[in-house]
Amino acid sequence: MIFKGNAITVQMLDAGIAELNFDLQGESVNKFDNKTVTELSEAITALENTEGLKGVLATSAKGVFIVGADISEFVPMFDKGFEEGGEHINLNNINNNRIEDLGVPVVVAINGFALGGGLEFCLACDYRVASTAAKVGLPEVKLGLIPGWGGTVRLPRIAGASTAIEWVASGKDQKPEAALDAGVIDGVVAPEALRDAALQTLQNCIDGKLDYQARRKVKKSPLQLNGTESLMAFETAKAFIAGQAGPNYPAPVTAVKCIQKAAGMSRDEALEVEQQGFAKVGSTPVAKSLVGLFLSDQLIAKKAKGWEKKADKKVERAAVLGAGIMGGGIAYQSALKGTPIKMKDIAQAGLDLGMNEANKLLSKRVSRGRMTADKMGSILSNIDATLSYDNFHSVDVVVEAVVENPKVKHAVLADVEKQVSEDTVIASNTSTISITYLAEALERPENFCGMHFFNPVHAMPLVEVIRGEKTSDTAVARTVAYANAMGKKAIVVNDCPGFLVNRVLFPYFAGFADLVRDGADFQAVDKVMEKWGWPMGPAYLMDVVGMDTGVHAEEVMAAGFPDRMTKDYKTCGDVMFENDRYGQKNGKGFYVYETDKRGKPKKVVSEETYELLKPVVADRKEFDAEEVVMRMMIPMANELARCLEEGIVDSAAEADMALIYGIGFPPFRGGVFRWIDEIGVDAFVAACDKYKDLGKRYEAIDMIRDMAANGKKFYA
């Protein structure tokens, strides 16, 4: 053994070949944490001092190669600064250079994921052989960063500027066949043939059949582009990528600028440009937020897996009550991910609507080449549309998705409980009605919980799993396990009116109603909030949710929280509802909806809306963007803080992720609580005080005032 560490070993094989093996102990995957980076430096030193060394084979003992950097180690760097705090970032750049400069050829066998720093290590090697099970990519822009270990330097010199720009700016994983076509890897073989193929490639280098030194020269030299090619490759790309990424995500354009600036430089000069770009984006709030989201996503995934492990049984068969768009969406998602499902309705028309929804979604996949027609048929056969309760005794989970009416839900829940086995879990897809109250209709309330999907089901990642007063851990665990099986992000919350997401969404809508009442143009408010980062402004969002749904939810919220959710005037939403302007569902709300060329609803401004609103709003008045944002966001933030304080949600991270996955809160802001941390808790309290005359919704709660007084943050 030449070197033995806790993450890396180096041992001699036959004929002067050494194997550099990554196997991070105590972890399921390999990653470049401080330990691995330090050991890699020591292992390279051992290789440099090995007499008779003719070549190096780099391998992994895990099911993946290397998934990238240990992102959790980035967090302290946001406080210190990446230039000062990134010692191991600098060290790993040196490591990759030393691998590239080693006196013998280096071939890497890529057996699984080689992402970010994992791929950057591979690019430093001379030849790259991949398994058909491998995937490669540079996903750093998804974290608000750019590659920092040579990705913007070596990839364009290996695969060309256009490929490098596409890969780096998109952050997408690439299949091995695509990587082979791009020249990023040199061979693709079956997993069982990988080791032998990599060893043969290495032997060919040793024997002089492959000129690895010529490859190194290309990687260390300037890019071979003339002025016209450079202009075409970079200027066009920057304009396109800026349009795609938008002003709130600077990393993709920064990456392209780094590639462009370093195009005429040697390797070492180019790496300095990359490091400057990395430090620049690393110092932005966007990077801090997106890295935080990545870690929060890992947290909720870990908690969901923890619940799944507690489940008493795997969900083999499911059922949904109530077809239509929502029921059809649930049935589609369940069948798509491999859990057969019964879809029951009281009317054939409902079943037809539900099956049409599933058929439409699957047909899109087929038309886009993402699924074969045979596979589509197989999935549809796993949706059993029925008007009866036949064989309901064999299902493990039933999701009730009937009309949002307590009496109807009580009747349906009591009815289905008689048709299922004693251990079947029944879950309601209610969006606002108390789970504890709905459980009153059941003989086995311990087997009942909420399972709130967001519309459209196939597109929205979040599922709220709601625990009522009598809900058992068994019911929660099985429901979370089912959500996991459906590919959803499950967050467990406690029962209250509106649960978590809708409870905090409606104070946001109330802030909008107050602005319109006070003379704001609803279109202007939409534009401000969209520029701030929301995918759609509040008027547009209310149209999508539906005025009838909104009015019902408002009533539930007002009954639950009368001190701050009862309204004392006719709102703009009330006017839309009274005039049968329900939004997209009937073609008119704040906006009027026409069908575009792709068959999707397109919003158009309606002067009639302004005429209808005149009796209930003040004279038109312009508000500056900051006031609009604060008047919209303070009610939402205060209510979310109450949910955290009351234990409705366990952590700030879960609360923030729920709003990002459930209603599209701007990811680059990191969530409501990260946004408060970024502007300063004391500044948030000051803003609350500024608008306190607007009512209870604008009063900072004691918890936040205490945090401000003690210099605390939601994220330490």
XYZ file of C-alpha atoms in Angstrom:
716
model
C 0.000 0.000 0.000
C 1.520 3.307 -1.111
C -0.985 5.459 0.796
C -3.895 4.699 3.107
C -6.315 7.320 4.419
C -9.951 7.490 5.453
C -11.068 8.698 2.018
C -8.342 7.606 -0.383
C -6.019 4.659 -0.812
C -3.209 4.104 -3.321
C -1.861 0.651 -4.028
C 0.346 -0.875 -6.688
C -1.165 -3.225 -9.235
C 0.890 -5.056 -11.862
C 3.362 -3.589 -14.377
C 4.063 -0.338 -12.548
C 0.433 0.781 -12.412
C -0.944 2.345 -9.216
C -4.636 2.538 -8.356
C -5.849 5.752 -6.735
C -9.144 4.737 -5.119
C -11.761 7.083 -3.627
C -13.789 5.546 -0.781
C -14.874 8.108 1.835
C -15.461 6.134 5.023
C -18.727 6.629 6.884
C -20.453 8.137 3.815
C -22.623 6.596 1.114
C -20.981 8.724 -1.604
C -17.589 10.214 -2.353
C -17.311 13.984 -2.108
C -14.540 16.529 -1.895
C -14.713 17.511 1.751
C -11.704 18.897 3.619
C -10.572 15.398 4.561
C -10.654 14.090 0.987
C -8.933 17.160 -0.458
C -6.139 16.940 2.127
C -5.694 13.198 1.607
C -5.638 13.645 -2.171
C -2.707 16.040 -1.776
C -0.899 13.484 0.385
C -1.727 10.652 -2.022
C -0.335 12.613 -4.983
C 2.859 13.221 -3.036
C 3.096 9.469 -2.435
C 2.632 8.855 -6.166
C 5.267 11.441 -7.062
C 7.736 9.632 -4.781
C 6.981 6.121 -6.044
C 9.861 4.572 -7.952
C 9.054 2.611 -11.073
C 5.605 4.176 -11.450
C 4.370 3.938 -15.042
C 0.722 4.965 -14.803
C -2.201 5.723 -12.484
C -5.746 4.371 -12.593
C -8.294 6.490 -10.681
C -11.347 4.590 -9.396
C -14.181 4.706 -6.890
C -15.281 2.023 -4.431
C -18.767 3.581 -4.174
C -21.728 3.327 -6.506
C -20.836 6.826 -7.693
C -17.492 8.338 -8.632
C -17.465 11.731 -6.857
C -20.638 13.820 -6.492
C -18.760 17.103 -6.012
C -17.767 19.301 -3.115
C -19.149 18.970 0.394
C -21.565 21.893 0.133
C -22.032 22.129 3.906
C -18.410 23.302 4.131
C -19.264 26.326 1.980
C -21.453 27.886 4.682
C -18.615 29.343 6.819
C -17.058 30.782 3.688
C -20.042 33.060 3.137
C -19.082 34.805 6.363
C -15.289 34.750 5.889
C -15.359 35.341 2.158
C -14.368 32.742 -0.418
C -10.959 34.316 -0.983
C -10.008 33.957 2.696
C -12.100 30.982 3.770
C -11.588 28.687 0.791
C -8.235 27.088 1.641
C -9.347 23.645 0.511
C -10.711 25.163 -2.698
C -7.236 26.487 -3.478
C -5.625 23.204 -2.398
C -7.807 21.140 -4.715
C -6.878 23.353 -7.653
C -3.270 22.542 -6.851
C -4.213 18.849 -6.589
C -5.771 18.831 -10.058
C -2.749 20.585 -11.535
C -0.452 18.026 -9.944
C -2.529 15.167 -11.372
C -2.339 16.821 -14.787
C 1.426 17.382 -14.427
C 2.248 13.933 -13.051
C 5.190 12.273 -14.818
C 3.024 9.328 -15.886
C -0.376 9.013 -17.624
C -3.556 9.064 -15.529
C -6.774 7.361 -16.643
C -10.017 7.609 -14.691
C -12.784 4.979 -14.599
C -16.080 6.848 -14.117
C -18.502 4.311 -12.673
C -21.375 6.615 -11.638
C -22.057 10.281 -10.960
C -19.061 12.547 -11.555
C -20.467 15.987 -10.867
C -18.953 19.381 -10.128
C -15.569 18.842 -8.522
C -15.870 15.154 -9.389
C -15.922 15.915 -13.110
C -13.257 18.596 -12.688
C -10.917 15.943 -11.253
C -11.717 13.728 -14.252
C -10.940 16.584 -16.660
C -7.493 16.872 -15.074
C -6.857 13.211 -15.914
C -5.517 12.289 -19.348
C -8.219 9.871 -20.480
C -11.743 9.308 -19.206
C -13.566 5.996 -19.597
C -17.157 5.820 -18.379
C -19.696 3.164 -17.534
C -23.105 3.254 -19.184
C -24.396 3.929 -15.657
C -22.345 7.124 -15.328
C -23.527 10.727 -15.476
C -21.314 13.774 -15.637
C -21.891 17.499 -15.331
C -21.015 20.825 -13.768
C -24.104 21.864 -11.755
C -22.498 24.742 -9.815
C -24.706 27.445 -11.361
C -27.689 25.817 -9.646
C -26.054 26.887 -6.386
C -25.358 30.404 -7.621
C -21.691 29.510 -8.145
C -19.412 28.639 -11.061
C -16.952 25.740 -11.316
C -13.986 26.467 -9.062
C -11.590 23.585 -9.720
C -10.791 24.153 -13.378
C -14.128 23.393 -15.034
C -14.273 26.656 -16.989
C -10.649 26.173 -18.044
C -10.288 22.501 -19.008
C -13.768 21.779 -20.417
C -13.557 24.359 -23.268
C -10.045 23.164 -24.141
C -11.227 19.535 -24.234
C -14.684 19.860 -25.812
C -14.707 23.338 -27.357
C -16.132 26.647 -26.209
C -19.718 26.011 -27.338
C -20.037 22.719 -25.469
C -18.407 24.188 -22.370
C -20.744 27.184 -22.403
C -23.791 24.946 -22.751
C -22.717 22.538 -20.019
C -21.543 25.116 -17.517
C -24.362 27.641 -18.016
C -27.152 25.039 -17.889
C -25.729 22.999 -15.013
C -27.426 19.909 -16.449
C -26.266 16.340 -15.923
C -25.120 14.640 -19.116
C -25.547 11.019 -20.106
C -22.350 9.159 -21.047
C -23.343 8.910 -24.715
C -23.721 12.702 -24.935
C -20.418 13.192 -23.139
C -18.755 10.785 -25.580
C -20.164 12.686 -28.576
C -18.896 15.934 -27.059
C -15.399 14.508 -26.588
C -15.540 14.934 -22.803
C -15.104 11.210 -22.225
C -13.204 8.816 -24.443
C -15.125 5.582 -24.146
C -18.364 4.136 -22.799
C -18.585 0.496 -21.753
C -20.824 -1.760 -19.712
C -20.271 -1.475 -15.945
C -18.672 -4.903 -15.720
C -16.174 -4.002 -18.469
C -15.189 -0.599 -17.049
C -12.118 -1.566 -15.073
C -10.565 -3.623 -17.858
C -11.297 -0.926 -20.452
C -9.714 1.779 -18.300
C -6.663 -0.390 -17.610
C -6.274 -1.113 -21.326
C -6.491 2.610 -22.121
C -3.829 3.282 -19.502
C -1.586 0.535 -20.927
C -1.987 2.066 -24.398
C -0.737 5.377 -22.964
C 2.231 3.628 -21.314
C 3.062 1.790 -24.570
C 2.945 5.022 -26.578
C -0.131 4.054 -28.571
C -1.996 7.050 -27.116
C -0.273 10.431 -26.898
C -1.326 11.704 -23.510
C 1.327 14.421 -23.512
C -0.259 16.020 -26.592
C -3.546 16.147 -24.732
C -1.917 17.844 -21.779
C -0.410 20.456 -24.061
C -3.869 21.341 -25.422
C -5.317 21.635 -21.909
C -2.509 23.952 -20.799
C -2.597 26.177 -23.879
C -4.925 28.992 -24.962
C -8.171 28.081 -26.711
C -7.770 27.705 -30.471
C -10.314 30.332 -31.565
C -9.985 33.165 -34.044
C -11.587 36.546 -33.408
C -14.772 35.822 -35.370
C -15.251 32.438 -33.694
C -14.706 34.029 -30.302
C -17.301 36.709 -31.002
C -19.830 34.141 -32.189
C -19.203 31.753 -29.313
C -19.197 34.228 -26.464
C -21.165 37.370 -27.279
C -24.146 35.494 -28.679
C -24.057 33.064 -25.777
C -23.891 35.804 -23.145
C -26.949 37.557 -24.546
C -28.940 34.323 -24.787
C -27.936 33.061 -21.335
C -28.628 36.433 -19.709
C -32.134 36.286 -21.169
C -32.652 32.731 -19.955
C -31.210 33.183 -16.465
C -32.638 36.638 -15.797
C -31.098 39.403 -13.699
C -31.406 37.538 -10.393
C -29.073 34.661 -11.306
C -25.630 36.083 -12.207
C -23.616 32.847 -12.145
C -24.283 31.523 -15.692
C -23.206 34.752 -17.370
C -20.216 35.094 -15.024
C -19.100 31.588 -16.042
C -19.247 32.479 -19.738
C -17.335 35.710 -19.097
C -14.622 33.714 -17.317
C -14.301 31.286 -20.240
C -14.120 34.234 -22.624
C -11.589 36.228 -20.603
C -9.338 33.192 -20.155
C -9.609 31.945 -23.737
C -6.272 33.429 -24.776
C -4.427 32.428 -21.620
C -2.391 29.486 -20.443
C -3.845 27.064 -17.912
C -2.423 28.725 -14.812
C -3.459 32.222 -15.898
C -6.914 30.952 -16.825
C -7.333 29.294 -13.424
C -6.706 32.640 -11.757
C -9.544 34.159 -13.810
C -11.818 31.312 -12.734
C -10.916 31.835 -9.081
C -11.730 35.526 -9.335
C -15.091 34.705 -10.911
C -15.784 32.065 -8.272
C -15.040 34.500 -5.444
C -17.223 37.134 -7.118
C -20.355 34.973 -7.358
C -19.564 33.349 -4.006
C -19.908 36.741 -2.344
C -23.462 37.299 -3.657
C -26.605 36.799 -1.541
C -27.888 34.588 -4.378
C -25.138 32.002 -3.852
C -25.651 32.073 -0.100
C -29.402 31.549 -0.579
C -29.108 28.763 -3.156
C -26.487 26.875 -1.162
C -28.779 27.240 1.853
C -31.663 25.832 -0.178
C -29.552 22.879 -1.251
C -28.798 22.061 2.376
C -32.431 22.608 3.402
C -33.559 20.291 0.619
C -31.210 17.643 1.971
C -32.730 18.192 5.419
C -36.317 17.659 4.292
C -35.270 14.649 2.213
C -33.517 13.152 5.243
C -36.557 13.749 7.464
C -38.892 12.269 4.855
C -36.647 9.207 4.580
C -36.687 8.943 8.356
C -40.478 8.847 8.332
C -40.454 6.275 5.516
C -38.241 3.969 7.574
C -40.872 4.093 10.330
C -43.648 3.019 7.950
C -45.254 -0.269 8.935
C -45.636 -1.370 5.314
C -44.890 -0.318 1.766
C -47.772 1.266 -0.139
C -48.465 -1.355 -2.810
C -51.911 -0.091 -3.846
C -53.568 3.304 -3.459
C -56.896 4.941 -4.211
C -58.162 8.461 -4.818
C -61.745 9.562 -4.203
C -62.972 12.225 -6.584
C -61.648 12.268 -10.113
C -61.590 15.470 -12.125
C -58.395 17.469 -12.686
C -57.009 17.039 -9.147
C -57.930 13.372 -8.792
C -56.650 12.664 -12.290
C -53.392 14.441 -11.441
C -52.928 12.365 -8.285
C -53.745 9.154 -10.146
C -51.308 10.060 -12.932
C -48.467 10.805 -10.516
C -49.042 7.615 -8.530
C -49.193 5.360 -11.588
C -46.271 7.118 -13.282
C -44.038 6.443 -10.285
C -45.099 2.812 -9.994
C -47.930 2.623 -7.446
C -51.169 1.253 -8.973
C -54.190 3.345 -8.016
C -57.959 3.160 -8.044
C -59.706 6.392 -9.049
C -63.303 6.492 -7.805
C -65.995 9.012 -8.582
C -69.788 9.074 -8.294
C -70.215 10.056 -11.956
C -68.806 8.697 -15.199
C -68.181 12.266 -16.363
C -65.806 12.761 -13.423
C -63.911 9.570 -14.272
C -63.663 10.641 -17.905
C -62.237 13.998 -16.850
C -59.691 12.318 -14.568
C -58.587 9.790 -17.197
C -58.370 12.538 -19.806
C -56.056 14.477 -17.484
C -53.776 11.460 -17.026
C -53.908 10.675 -20.750
C -53.039 14.276 -21.657
C -50.008 14.355 -19.349
C -48.710 11.004 -20.586
C -49.285 11.940 -24.233
C -47.062 14.985 -23.742
C -44.271 12.725 -22.539
C -44.670 10.473 -25.580
C -44.731 13.420 -28.013
C -41.520 14.772 -26.490
C -39.751 11.439 -26.769
C -39.588 10.930 -23.012
C -41.765 7.818 -23.045
C -42.822 5.103 -25.478
C -46.453 4.515 -26.383
C -46.205 1.039 -24.848
C -44.996 2.514 -21.554
C -47.854 5.010 -21.627
C -50.329 2.162 -22.070
C -48.765 0.277 -19.170
C -49.067 3.298 -16.864
C -52.675 3.976 -17.851
C -53.506 0.337 -17.098
C -52.356 1.003 -13.498
C -55.174 3.543 -13.083
C -58.400 1.692 -12.326
C -61.267 4.138 -12.914
C -64.327 2.950 -11.023
C -67.775 3.985 -9.805
C -67.759 1.419 -6.998
C -65.806 0.486 -3.875
C -64.977 -2.982 -5.217
C -61.662 -4.267 -3.802
C -61.051 -1.143 -1.713
C -60.273 -3.479 1.181
C -56.898 -4.197 -0.451
C -55.631 -0.601 -0.704
C -52.992 0.754 1.694
C -53.723 4.483 1.336
C -56.850 6.314 0.216
C -56.588 9.996 -0.751
C -59.893 11.875 -0.484
C -60.013 14.662 -3.096
C -63.710 15.567 -3.305
C -65.185 19.061 -3.269
C -63.874 21.435 -0.554
C -67.011 21.229 1.572
C -66.877 19.938 5.184
C -70.279 18.195 5.054
C -69.482 16.417 1.806
C -66.051 15.407 3.053
C -67.478 14.108 6.345
C -69.964 11.945 4.452
C -67.384 10.597 1.993
C -64.801 9.868 4.697
C -67.319 8.008 6.860
C -68.442 6.049 3.816
C -64.990 4.992 2.617
C -63.878 3.973 6.109
C -66.492 1.204 5.993
C -65.045 -0.099 2.710
C -61.371 -0.386 3.624
C -59.401 -2.605 5.974
C -58.815 -1.612 9.585
C -55.218 -0.580 8.949
C -55.805 1.419 5.732
C -54.630 5.004 6.042
C -57.127 7.601 4.835
C -55.759 11.018 3.885
C -57.611 14.162 2.877
C -56.380 16.466 0.137
C -58.208 19.385 1.749
C -56.408 22.685 1.323
C -57.812 24.458 4.398
C -60.275 22.420 6.476
C -59.019 21.238 9.869
C -57.886 17.609 9.853
C -58.939 17.268 13.486
C -62.446 18.434 12.547
C -62.688 16.119 9.515
C -61.564 13.193 11.698
C -64.738 13.558 13.771
C -66.562 11.587 11.057
C -64.286 8.569 11.516
C -64.248 5.611 13.877
C -60.485 5.259 13.463
C -59.147 8.855 13.536
C -55.663 7.536 14.318
C -55.532 6.248 10.707
C -56.366 9.665 9.264
C -54.205 12.637 8.253
C -53.970 15.349 5.621
C -52.139 14.878 2.333
C -52.320 18.246 0.618
C -51.132 18.283 -2.992
C -50.587 21.524 -4.872
C -52.034 22.183 -8.306
C -50.974 21.115 -10.881
C -50.013 17.921 -9.083
C -47.480 16.745 -11.671
C -45.574 20.058 -11.585
C -45.629 21.175 -7.939
C -43.135 19.256 -5.767
C -44.643 19.877 -2.325
C -46.992 17.647 -0.365
C -48.039 18.832 3.087
C -48.673 15.858 5.384
C -50.887 17.199 8.155
C -51.101 15.646 11.582
C -54.452 15.995 13.365
C -54.896 15.709 17.139
C -55.497 11.956 16.952
C -53.298 11.092 13.952
C -50.842 8.286 14.719
C -47.189 8.159 13.745
C -48.069 5.093 11.680
C -50.468 7.108 9.530
C -47.948 9.922 9.064
C -45.118 7.513 8.235
C -47.104 5.589 5.616
C -48.392 8.795 4.011
C -44.904 10.295 3.822
C -43.634 7.029 2.353
C -46.347 7.238 -0.315
C -45.434 10.864 -1.072
C -41.791 9.808 -1.419
C -42.796 7.011 -3.784
C -44.673 9.586 -5.881
C -41.510 11.659 -6.196
C -42.817 14.470 -4.003
C -41.208 16.618 -1.302
C -43.124 15.752 1.867
C -43.125 18.144 4.815
C -44.975 17.152 7.977
C -46.931 19.969 9.641
C -49.415 20.195 12.483
C -53.080 20.979 12.051
C -54.468 24.516 11.950
C -56.704 26.457 9.547
C -54.896 26.578 6.208
C -52.090 24.363 7.590
C -48.787 26.019 6.612
C -48.712 27.253 3.017
C -52.272 28.514 2.657
C -52.220 30.000 6.138
C -49.333 32.286 5.134
C -50.465 32.819 1.530
C -53.722 34.517 2.443
C -52.164 37.303 4.550
C -50.061 37.974 1.432
C -53.263 38.244 -0.596
C -54.671 40.522 2.126
C -51.651 42.804 1.713
C -52.461 42.951 -2.002
C -56.112 43.764 -1.315
C -55.053 46.606 1.009
C -52.793 48.073 -1.678
C -55.534 47.983 -4.316
C -57.998 49.513 -1.848
C -55.516 52.330 -1.234
C -55.218 53.153 -4.936
C -52.530 50.815 -6.306
C -52.933 49.484 -9.836
C -53.163 45.688 -9.595
C -51.049 45.364 -12.749
C -48.358 47.562 -11.238
C -48.313 45.418 -8.087
C -47.996 42.289 -10.221
C -45.042 43.773 -12.102
C -43.234 44.804 -8.902
C -43.635 41.385 -7.289
C -42.629 39.570 -10.471
C -39.532 41.739 -10.739
C -38.839 40.933 -7.082
C -38.766 37.284 -8.137
C -42.230 35.731 -7.831
C -43.214 33.649 -10.887
C -46.478 35.589 -11.019
C -47.862 38.621 -9.250
C -50.696 38.391 -6.683
C -53.550 39.334 -9.061
C -52.399 36.744 -11.568
C -51.902 34.175 -8.806
C -55.426 34.790 -7.481
C -56.740 34.184 -11.002
C -54.843 30.887 -11.127
C -56.008 29.792 -7.661
C -59.600 30.793 -8.457
C -61.717 33.467 -6.756
C -64.246 30.928 -5.470
C -61.467 28.885 -3.886
C -59.974 32.049 -2.449
C -63.232 33.276 -0.936
C -63.803 29.911 0.746
C -60.238 29.842 2.112
C -60.574 33.422 3.371
C -63.644 32.418 5.357
C -61.800 29.482 6.932
C -58.839 31.698 7.814
C -61.019 34.479 9.226
C -62.810 31.999 11.483
C -59.479 30.597 12.679
C -57.585 33.877 13.100
C -60.206 36.616 13.500
C -57.802 39.159 15.026
C -55.819 39.534 11.798
C -57.642 37.773 8.968
C -61.139 39.220 9.292
C -61.720 41.944 6.718
C -63.807 45.052 7.299
C -64.233 46.190 3.699
C -65.172 44.765 0.304
C -61.942 43.633 -1.340
C -60.942 43.492 -4.984
C -61.237 39.705 -4.752
C -64.813 40.005 -3.457
C -65.695 42.188 -6.456
C -64.276 39.612 -8.870
C -66.181 36.804 -7.127
C -69.495 38.682 -7.066
C -69.202 39.330 -10.787
C -68.499 35.674 -11.595
C -64.924 36.467 -12.555
C -63.337 33.353 -11.041
C -60.050 33.568 -12.920
C -58.543 31.134 -15.396
C -61.167 28.492 -14.688
C -63.891 30.512 -16.436
C -61.709 32.756 -18.568
C -61.944 36.032 -16.649
C -60.759 37.403 -13.330
C -58.471 40.361 -12.813
C -57.306 39.499 -16.311
C -59.169 37.999 -19.268
C -57.772 34.737 -20.632
C -57.391 33.805 -24.262
C -55.892 30.622 -25.668
C -52.446 30.984 -27.232
C -51.036 28.975 -30.136
C -49.958 26.190 -27.784
C -53.422 25.938 -26.270
C -52.402 27.552 -22.993
C -54.261 30.425 -21.300
C -52.776 33.837 -22.057
C -53.676 36.774 -19.831
C -54.912 39.992 -21.371
C -55.636 43.273 -19.572
C -59.338 43.968 -19.114
C -60.616 47.537 -18.765
C -63.810 46.072 -17.356
C -61.855 45.040 -14.255
C -60.975 48.665 -13.517
C -64.587 49.742 -13.960
C -65.806 47.052 -11.559
C -63.201 48.046 -8.966
C -63.891 51.794 -9.033
C -66.567 51.789 -6.281
C -64.285 50.037 -3.763
C -60.857 51.588 -4.379
C -59.255 54.980 -3.782
C -58.082 57.208 -6.616
C -55.192 55.733 -8.578
C -51.885 56.305 -6.855
C -48.316 55.237 -7.562
C -46.437 53.337 -4.855
C -42.686 52.891 -4.952
C -41.460 49.337 -5.371
C -40.026 49.034 -1.858
C -43.350 49.942 -0.256
C -45.211 47.460 -2.455
C -42.779 44.679 -1.542
C -42.894 45.375 2.182
C -46.670 45.707 2.310
C -46.967 42.389 0.476
C -44.266 40.473 2.325
C -44.633 41.600 5.958
C -48.023 39.870 6.501
C -46.699 36.628 4.980
C -43.454 36.750 6.983
C -45.182 37.490 10.289
C -47.645 34.642 9.790
C -44.850 32.235 8.864
C -43.007 33.246 12.044
C -46.166 32.522 14.045
C -46.323 29.053 12.476
C -42.726 28.421 13.544
C -43.362 29.765 17.027
C -46.530 27.648 17.437
C -44.833 24.464 16.246
C -47.003 24.129 13.126
C -43.717 23.553 11.295
C -40.566 22.185 12.918
C -37.874 24.430 11.478
C -37.174 27.599 9.524
C -35.654 25.461 6.772
C -38.821 23.399 6.318
C -40.983 26.521 6.384
C -38.887 28.180 3.688
C -38.785 25.079 1.495
C -42.564 24.666 1.764
C -43.136 28.099 0.235
C -40.534 27.543 -2.481
C -41.925 24.136 -3.468
C -45.580 24.953 -2.819
C -46.147 28.438 -4.254
C -42.941 29.344 -6.044
C -41.329 31.759 -3.587
C -38.223 33.136 -5.376
C -35.470 30.524 -4.846
C -32.655 33.050 -5.234
C -33.938 34.778 -2.078
C -33.634 31.506 -0.172
C -37.046 31.583 1.500
C -38.881 34.087 3.680
C -36.679 33.571 6.733
C -33.448 33.774 4.719
C -34.768 36.993 3.187
C -35.342 38.426 6.675
C -31.826 37.367 7.678
C -30.426 39.022 4.553
C -32.136 42.409 5.061
C -31.554 42.156 8.818
C -34.032 41.101 11.504
C -33.812 44.583 13.020
C -34.570 46.164 9.626
C -37.578 43.881 9.250
C -38.897 44.937 12.667
C -38.405 48.589 11.699
C -40.432 48.007 8.522
C -43.198 46.367 10.567
C -43.278 49.396 12.863
C -43.458 51.701 9.851
C -46.634 50.013 8.608
C -48.171 49.008 11.964
C -51.122 51.368 11.433
C -52.289 49.042 8.656
C -53.347 46.495 11.265
C -52.423 43.386 13.212
C -50.909 41.654 10.188
C -48.111 44.217 10.171
C -47.151 43.948 13.837
C -43.855 42.118 14.339
C -44.454 39.211 16.699
C -42.574 39.069 20.007
C -40.312 36.249 18.816
C -38.941 38.394 15.986
C -38.584 41.440 18.243
C -36.592 39.336 20.709
C -34.384 38.045 17.906
C -33.708 41.607 16.728
C -32.904 42.763 20.266
C -30.452 39.889 20.780
C -28.834 40.013 17.341
C -30.128 36.554 16.393
C -30.974 35.148 12.956
C -33.231 32.368 11.723
C -30.176 30.658 10.243
C -27.168 30.773 12.568
